[in-house]
């Protein structure tokens, strides 16, 4: 199960995790509870693999079209 969980990690997800941890550390150093809570929130997002696009609303269509490439004609402007 752990191997399957770690297969889904990518570079952006790791960066999001590190930024969340950095916010938590900054909140602890400055003794600001708001930053600590915000850091916990931003750390939970990559751990749970959720975010603004978790519902697939902004996913890009991955289907490849089989349309043949058409010739492009250019007009010379003088």
JSON list of C-alpha atoms in Angstrom, two decimals:
[
{"chain": "A", "resi": 1, "resn": "UNK", "atom": "CA", "xyz": [0.00, 0.00, 0.00]},
{"chain": "A", "resi": 2, "resn": "UNK", "atom": "CA", "xyz": [2.84, 2.39, 0.79]},
{"chain": "A", "resi": 3, "resn": "UNK", "atom": "CA", "xyz": [4.52, 1.67, -2.55]},
{"chain": "A", "resi": 4, "resn": "UNK", "atom": "CA", "xyz": [1.27, 2.45, -4.35]},
{"chain": "A", "resi": 5, "resn": "UNK", "atom": "CA", "xyz": [0.88, 5.69, -2.39]},
{"chain": "A", "resi": 6, "resn": "UNK", "atom": "CA", "xyz": [4.43, 6.82, -3.17]},
{"chain": "A", "resi": 7, "resn": "UNK", "atom": "CA", "xyz": [4.06, 6.07, -6.90]},
{"chain": "A", "resi": 8, "resn": "UNK", "atom": "CA", "xyz": [1.56, 8.91, -7.22]},
{"chain": "A", "resi": 9, "resn": "UNK", "atom": "CA", "xyz": [4.01, 11.56, -6.00]},
{"chain": "A", "resi": 10, "resn": "UNK", "atom": "CA", "xyz": [5.51, 14.03, -8.44]},
{"chain": "A", "resi": 11, "resn": "UNK", "atom": "CA", "xyz": [7.84, 17.01, -8.14]},
{"chain": "A", "resi": 12, "resn": "UNK", "atom": "CA", "xyz": [5.07, 19.59, -7.75]},
{"chain": "A", "resi": 13, "resn": "UNK", "atom": "CA", "xyz": [3.44, 17.63, -4.96]},
{"chain": "A", "resi": 14, "resn": "UNK", "atom": "CA", "xyz": [6.78, 17.42, -3.13]},
{"chain": "A", "resi": 15, "resn": "UNK", "atom": "CA", "xyz": [7.31, 21.17, -3.54]},
{"chain": "A", "resi": 16, "resn": "UNK", "atom": "CA", "xyz": [3.85, 21.85, -2.11]},
{"chain": "A", "resi": 17, "resn": "UNK", "atom": "CA", "xyz": [4.66, 19.64, 0.88]},
{"chain": "A", "resi": 18, "resn": "UNK", "atom": "CA", "xyz": [7.97, 21.39, 1.52]},
{"chain": "A", "resi": 19, "resn": "UNK", "atom": "CA", "xyz": [6.34, 24.83, 1.29]},
{"chain": "A", "resi": 20, "resn": "UNK", "atom": "CA", "xyz": [3.67, 23.78, 3.78]},
{"chain": "A", "resi": 21, "resn": "UNK", "atom": "CA", "xyz": [6.33, 22.54, 6.18]},
{"chain": "A", "resi": 22, "resn": "UNK", "atom": "CA", "xyz": [8.26, 25.80, 5.74]},
{"chain": "A", "resi": 23, "resn": "UNK", "atom": "CA", "xyz": [5.13, 27.77, 6.69]},
{"chain": "A", "resi": 24, "resn": "UNK", "atom": "CA", "xyz": [4.73, 25.64, 9.82]},
{"chain": "A", "resi": 25, "resn": "UNK", "atom": "CA", "xyz": [8.37, 26.20, 10.82]},
{"chain": "A", "resi": 26, "resn": "UNK", "atom": "CA", "xyz": [8.05, 29.94, 10.19]},
{"chain": "A", "resi": 27, "resn": "UNK", "atom": "CA", "xyz": [4.90, 30.03, 12.32]},
{"chain": "A", "resi": 28, "resn": "UNK", "atom": "CA", "xyz": [6.65, 28.23, 15.16]},
{"chain": "A", "resi": 29, "resn": "UNK", "atom": "CA", "xyz": [9.64, 30.60, 15.02]},
{"chain": "A", "resi": 30, "resn": "UNK", "atom": "CA", "xyz": [7.43, 33.71, 15.04]},
{"chain": "A", "resi": 31, "resn": "UNK", "atom": "CA", "xyz": [4.94, 32.16, 17.49]},
{"chain": "A", "resi": 32, "resn": "UNK", "atom": "CA", "xyz": [2.03, 32.99, 15.18]},
{"chain": "A", "resi": 33, "resn": "UNK", "atom": "CA", "xyz": [-0.80, 30.50, 15.50]},
{"chain": "A", "resi": 34, "resn": "UNK", "atom": "CA", "xyz": [-2.37, 31.66, 12.24]},
{"chain": "A", "resi": 35, "resn": "UNK", "atom": "CA", "xyz": [0.75, 30.69, 10.28]},
{"chain": "A", "resi": 36, "resn": "UNK", "atom": "CA", "xyz": [0.90, 27.33, 12.01]},
{"chain": "A", "resi": 37, "resn": "UNK", "atom": "CA", "xyz": [-2.73, 26.57, 11.10]},
{"chain": "A", "resi": 38, "resn": "UNK", "atom": "CA", "xyz": [-2.17, 27.79, 7.54]},
{"chain": "A", "resi": 39, "resn": "UNK", "atom": "CA", "xyz": [0.93, 25.61, 7.30]},
{"chain": "A", "resi": 40, "resn": "UNK", "atom": "CA", "xyz": [-0.99, 22.57, 8.54]},
{"chain": "A", "resi": 41, "resn": "UNK", "atom": "CA", "xyz": [-3.63, 23.24, 5.88]},
{"chain": "A", "resi": 42, "resn": "UNK", "atom": "CA", "xyz": [-1.06, 23.60, 3.10]},
{"chain": "A", "resi": 43, "resn": "UNK", "atom": "CA", "xyz": [0.80, 20.50, 4.30]},
{"chain": "A", "resi": 44, "resn": "UNK", "atom": "CA", "xyz": [-2.39, 18.43, 4.35]},
{"chain": "A", "resi": 45, "resn": "UNK", "atom": "CA", "xyz": [-3.19, 19.25, 0.71]},
{"chain": "A", "resi": 46, "resn": "UNK", "atom": "CA", "xyz": [-0.29, 17.31, -0.86]},
{"chain": "A", "resi": 47, "resn": "UNK", "atom": "CA", "xyz": [-0.48, 14.55, 1.76]},
{"chain": "A", "resi": 48, "resn": "UNK", "atom": "CA", "xyz": [-4.12, 13.91, 0.87]},
{"chain": "A", "resi": 49, "resn": "UNK", "atom": "CA", "xyz": [-3.56, 14.74, -2.81]},
{"chain": "A", "resi": 50, "resn": "UNK", "atom": "CA", "xyz": [-6.31, 17.32, -2.91]},
{"chain": "A", "resi": 51, "resn": "UNK", "atom": "CA", "xyz": [-6.39, 20.83, -4.27]},
{"chain": "A", "resi": 52, "resn": "UNK", "atom": "CA", "xyz": [-8.32, 23.08, -6.57]},
{"chain": "A", "resi": 53, "resn": "UNK", "atom": "CA", "xyz": [-8.25, 20.51, -9.38]},
{"chain": "A", "resi": 54, "resn": "UNK", "atom": "CA", "xyz": [-8.99, 17.41, -7.33]},
{"chain": "A", "resi": 55, "resn": "UNK", "atom": "CA", "xyz": [-12.44, 17.03, -8.88]},
{"chain": "A", "resi": 56, "resn": "UNK", "atom": "CA", "xyz": [-11.00, 16.98, -12.38]},
{"chain": "A", "resi": 57, "resn": "UNK", "atom": "CA", "xyz": [-12.72, 20.21, -13.32]},
{"chain": "A", "resi": 58, "resn": "UNK", "atom": "CA", "xyz": [-9.61, 21.72, -14.82]},
{"chain": "A", "resi": 59, "resn": "UNK", "atom": "CA", "xyz": [-8.00, 18.63, -16.25]},
{"chain": "A", "resi": 60, "resn": "UNK", "atom": "CA", "xyz": [-6.73, 18.67, -19.81]},
{"chain": "A", "resi": 61, "resn": "UNK", "atom": "CA", "xyz": [-8.15, 16.27, -22.35]},
{"chain": "A", "resi": 62, "resn": "UNK", "atom": "CA", "xyz": [-5.53, 13.61, -23.04]},
{"chain": "A", "resi": 63, "resn": "UNK", "atom": "CA", "xyz": [-7.16, 12.05, -26.09]},
{"chain": "A", "resi": 64, "resn": "UNK", "atom": "CA", "xyz": [-5.01, 12.11, -29.18]},
{"chain": "A", "resi": 65, "resn": "UNK", "atom": "CA", "xyz": [-6.81, 13.07, -32.33]},
{"chain": "A", "resi": 66, "resn": "UNK", "atom": "CA", "xyz": [-6.26, 10.98, -35.40]},
{"chain": "A", "resi": 67, "resn": "UNK", "atom": "CA", "xyz": [-6.87, 13.84, -37.81]},
{"chain": "A", "resi": 68, "resn": "UNK", "atom": "CA", "xyz": [-4.27, 14.12, -40.54]},
{"chain": "A", "resi": 69, "resn": "UNK", "atom": "CA", "xyz": [-2.20, 17.28, -40.51]},
{"chain": "A", "resi": 70, "resn": "UNK", "atom": "CA", "xyz": [-3.34, 19.70, -43.17]},
{"chain": "A", "resi": 71, "resn": "UNK", "atom": "CA", "xyz": [-0.97, 21.78, -45.27]},
{"chain": "A", "resi": 72, "resn": "UNK", "atom": "CA", "xyz": [-0.69, 25.36, -44.19]},
{"chain": "A", "resi": 73, "resn": "UNK", "atom": "CA", "xyz": [-0.44, 27.98, -46.89]},
{"chain": "A", "resi": 74, "resn": "UNK", "atom": "CA", "xyz": [1.30, 31.24, -46.21]},
{"chain": "A", "resi": 75, "resn": "UNK", "atom": "CA", "xyz": [0.80, 34.51, -48.01]},
{"chain": "A", "resi": 76, "resn": "UNK", "atom": "CA", "xyz": [3.85, 36.68, -48.57]},
{"chain": "A", "resi": 77, "resn": "UNK", "atom": "CA", "xyz": [3.36, 40.28, -47.51]},
{"chain": "A", "resi": 78, "resn": "UNK", "atom": "CA", "xyz": [5.57, 42.92, -49.11]}
]
